[in-house]
Amino acid sequence: MTIRLLMSSCLVGQCCRWDANNGKSIVTPRLHKMLCAGEVAVICPECAGGLDVPRPAAEIAPGHCAKCVLSGAGRVVNTAGEDVTAAYVKGAEAAVALAKKHGIRVAVLKAKSPSCSPAKGVYDGTFTHTLVEGSGVAAQALADAGVTLFDETELEAALAALD
Ligand code: SF4
């Protein structure tokens, strides 16, 4: 058994979202087979960083970015006004460690998440559902580690990339 794919936990239906709603499962028959065969590693970087379910919503602070957060110059804040940067960095490190442990080169991650979003946009830190360019903190760390990222609308492309 070889683990070939990394996925955001909420995309396989795990209850790890900030609002404790079940994630949006995108499991197809082929992905189901891979999960059953142990070929997929799943992680919720926010939970891996020590955050609870439920938890206050968080966003990368206005004017900051995932790279800034990873370098120590940026912050992630939540709606309670707490600085949760350390948890996001810890979760990103856990995701990279998991990918490296198994030699994973492809990941399917949840769009728009301050942790998981591939480079297609994140909320701007004002909690007004305003998207700006950029990626989530764990996604950026994975990309920096050489993992090719896809979002939940690109599952078939991700699976094709494994072939
Ligand atoms: Fe899903 Fe990622 Fe958010 Fe966890 S951190 S709930 S895996 S999008």
Short mmCIF file of C-alpha atoms and ligand atoms in Angstrom, two decimals:
data_model
loop_
_atom_site.label_atom_id
_atom_site.label_comp_id
_atom_site.label_asym_id
_atom_site.label_seq_id
_atom_site.Cartn_x
_atom_site.Cartn_y
_atom_site.Cartn_z
CA MET A 1 0.00 0.00 0.00
CA THR A 2 1.39 3.37 -1.02
CA ILE A 3 -0.13 6.67 0.09
CA ARG A 4 -0.25 8.82 -3.04
CA LEU A 5 -2.68 11.63 -2.34
CA LEU A 6 -3.18 14.18 0.44
CA MET A 7 -6.62 15.64 1.07
CA SER A 8 -8.33 18.14 3.35
CA SER A 9 -10.24 16.09 5.92
CA CYS A 10 -13.49 17.99 5.36
CA LEU A 11 -13.52 16.93 1.70
CA VAL A 12 -13.99 13.31 2.76
CA GLY A 13 -16.82 14.23 5.11
CA GLN A 14 -14.97 14.56 8.42
CA CYS A 15 -16.52 16.96 10.92
CA CYS A 16 -13.58 19.31 11.32
CA ARG A 17 -14.92 22.62 10.04
CA TRP A 18 -14.86 25.70 12.24
CA ASP A 19 -18.67 25.64 12.48
CA ALA A 20 -18.78 21.88 13.18
CA ASN A 21 -20.85 21.26 10.07
CA ASN A 22 -19.89 18.11 8.24
CA GLY A 23 -17.50 18.77 5.43
CA LYS A 24 -18.60 18.58 1.83
CA SER A 25 -17.65 15.08 0.77
CA ILE A 26 -16.38 14.84 -2.79
CA VAL A 27 -15.75 11.10 -2.58
CA THR A 28 -16.27 9.44 -5.95
CA PRO A 29 -16.18 5.68 -6.57
CA ARG A 30 -12.51 5.83 -7.59
CA LEU A 31 -11.58 7.96 -4.58
CA HIS A 32 -13.59 5.64 -2.33
CA LYS A 33 -11.52 2.72 -3.59
CA MET A 34 -8.32 4.63 -2.93
CA LEU A 35 -9.46 5.54 0.58
CA CYS A 36 -10.34 1.92 1.33
CA ALA A 37 -6.97 0.81 -0.04
CA GLY A 38 -5.17 3.26 2.25
CA GLU A 39 -3.82 5.30 -0.64
CA VAL A 40 -5.04 8.66 0.69
CA ALA A 41 -3.77 10.63 3.67
CA VAL A 42 -6.19 13.16 5.12
CA ILE A 43 -5.45 16.06 7.42
CA CYS A 44 -7.25 19.04 8.86
CA PRO A 45 -4.36 21.46 9.40
CA GLU A 46 -6.36 23.62 11.81
CA CYS A 47 -7.15 20.63 14.03
CA ALA A 48 -3.58 19.37 13.67
CA GLY A 49 -2.49 22.80 14.88
CA GLY A 50 -4.49 22.34 18.05
CA LEU A 51 -7.72 24.18 17.29
CA ASP A 52 -11.07 22.81 18.44
CA VAL A 53 -14.29 21.95 16.63
CA PRO A 54 -16.23 24.21 16.68
CA ARG A 55 -13.96 27.24 16.75
CA PRO A 56 -14.33 30.89 15.84
CA ALA A 57 -13.88 31.58 12.14
CA ALA A 58 -10.43 32.88 11.29
CA GLU A 59 -8.87 34.67 8.36
CA ILE A 60 -5.41 35.80 7.35
CA ALA A 61 -5.23 39.40 8.59
CA PRO A 62 -5.87 42.24 6.13
CA GLY A 63 -2.81 42.97 4.02
CA HIS A 64 -1.06 39.81 5.16
CA CYS A 65 -0.54 36.61 3.18
CA ALA A 66 0.26 32.95 3.70
CA LYS A 67 3.93 33.48 2.91
CA CYS A 68 4.02 36.33 5.46
CA VAL A 69 2.44 34.07 8.06
CA LEU A 70 4.95 31.29 7.42
CA SER A 71 7.86 33.72 7.62
CA GLY A 72 6.66 35.12 10.94
CA ALA A 73 5.66 38.50 9.52
CA GLY A 74 1.94 37.84 9.09
CA ARG A 75 -0.94 36.98 11.36
CA VAL A 76 -4.11 34.91 11.35
CA VAL A 77 -6.88 36.26 13.56
CA ASN A 78 -10.31 34.98 14.49
CA THR A 79 -13.68 36.62 15.05
CA ALA A 80 -13.02 36.60 18.80
CA GLY A 81 -10.04 38.86 18.17
CA GLU A 82 -7.53 36.16 19.05
CA ASP A 83 -4.23 35.69 17.26
CA VAL A 84 -4.25 32.07 16.10
CA THR A 85 -1.15 32.31 13.92
CA ALA A 86 0.82 29.72 15.87
CA ALA A 87 -1.88 27.08 15.38
CA TYR A 88 -1.98 27.75 11.64
CA VAL A 89 1.79 27.48 11.32
CA LYS A 90 1.82 24.30 13.40
CA GLY A 91 -0.91 22.81 11.21
CA ALA A 92 0.97 23.75 8.06
CA GLU A 93 4.08 22.07 9.41
CA ALA A 94 2.06 18.94 10.19
CA ALA A 95 0.69 18.85 6.64
CA VAL A 96 4.15 19.16 5.14
CA ALA A 97 5.52 16.51 7.50
CA LEU A 98 2.73 14.14 6.45
CA ALA A 99 3.39 14.76 2.76
CA LYS A 100 7.13 14.28 3.18
CA LYS A 101 6.72 11.13 5.29
CA HIS A 102 4.86 9.44 2.47
CA GLY A 103 6.47 11.13 -0.52
CA ILE A 104 3.12 12.63 -1.53
CA ARG A 105 3.33 14.93 -4.56
CA VAL A 106 -0.37 15.74 -5.13
CA ALA A 107 -2.98 17.25 -2.81
CA VAL A 108 -6.67 18.11 -3.10
CA LEU A 109 -7.49 20.91 -0.70
CA LYS A 110 -10.54 22.97 0.23
CA ALA A 111 -10.86 26.26 -1.60
CA LYS A 112 -11.21 29.58 0.26
CA SER A 113 -9.92 28.18 3.57
CA PRO A 114 -7.29 30.26 5.40
CA SER A 115 -5.41 26.97 5.89
CA CYS A 116 -6.17 24.84 2.89
CA SER A 117 -7.03 27.08 -0.05
CA PRO A 118 -4.80 26.47 -3.07
CA ALA A 119 -3.67 29.65 -4.82
CA LYS A 120 -7.12 30.68 -5.99
CA GLY A 121 -8.07 33.07 -3.27
CA VAL A 122 -8.71 33.49 0.42
CA TYR A 123 -10.88 35.85 2.41
CA ASP A 124 -9.30 39.22 3.03
CA GLY A 125 -9.36 39.30 6.82
CA THR A 126 -12.38 41.58 7.16
CA PHE A 127 -14.88 38.71 7.67
CA THR A 128 -17.05 40.16 4.91
CA HIS A 129 -16.71 37.20 2.51
CA THR A 130 -14.42 39.28 0.33
CA LEU A 131 -11.91 37.17 -1.61
CA VAL A 132 -8.40 38.31 -2.47
CA GLU A 133 -5.61 36.56 -4.33
CA GLY A 134 -3.54 34.16 -2.32
CA SER A 135 -3.54 30.78 -0.67
CA GLY A 136 -4.07 29.26 2.73
CA VAL A 137 -1.19 28.82 5.13
CA ALA A 138 -0.91 25.02 4.92
CA ALA A 139 -1.46 25.11 1.17
CA GLN A 140 1.39 27.58 0.76
CA ALA A 141 3.68 25.42 2.88
CA LEU A 142 2.78 22.35 0.81
CA ALA A 143 3.36 24.21 -2.45
CA ASP A 144 6.73 25.41 -1.12
CA ALA A 145 7.54 21.75 -0.40
CA GLY A 146 6.85 20.84 -4.03
CA VAL A 147 3.36 19.39 -3.72
CA THR A 148 1.03 20.12 -6.66
CA LEU A 149 -2.25 21.50 -5.36
CA PHE A 150 -5.80 21.12 -6.64
CA ASP A 151 -9.08 22.27 -5.11
CA GLU A 152 -12.27 20.29 -4.65
CA THR A 153 -13.51 21.16 -8.15
CA GLU A 154 -10.40 19.58 -9.66
CA LEU A 155 -10.49 16.06 -8.21
CA GLU A 156 -10.38 14.34 -11.59
CA ALA A 157 -7.38 16.42 -12.65
CA ALA A 158 -5.65 15.54 -9.39
CA LEU A 159 -6.30 11.83 -9.91
CA ALA A 160 -5.06 12.12 -13.48
CA ALA A 161 -1.88 13.69 -12.14
CA LEU A 162 -1.31 10.50 -10.14
CA ASP A 163 -1.49 8.31 -13.24
FE1 SF4 B 1 -11.25 21.58 5.96
FE2 SF4 B 1 -8.79 22.53 5.83
FE3 SF4 B 1 -10.67 23.90 7.14
FE4 SF4 B 1 -9.76 21.63 8.17
S1 SF4 B 1 -8.57 23.50 7.84
S2 SF4 B 1 -11.90 22.22 8.01
S3 SF4 B 1 -9.39 20.42 6.34
S4 SF4 B 1 -10.61 23.46 4.95
#
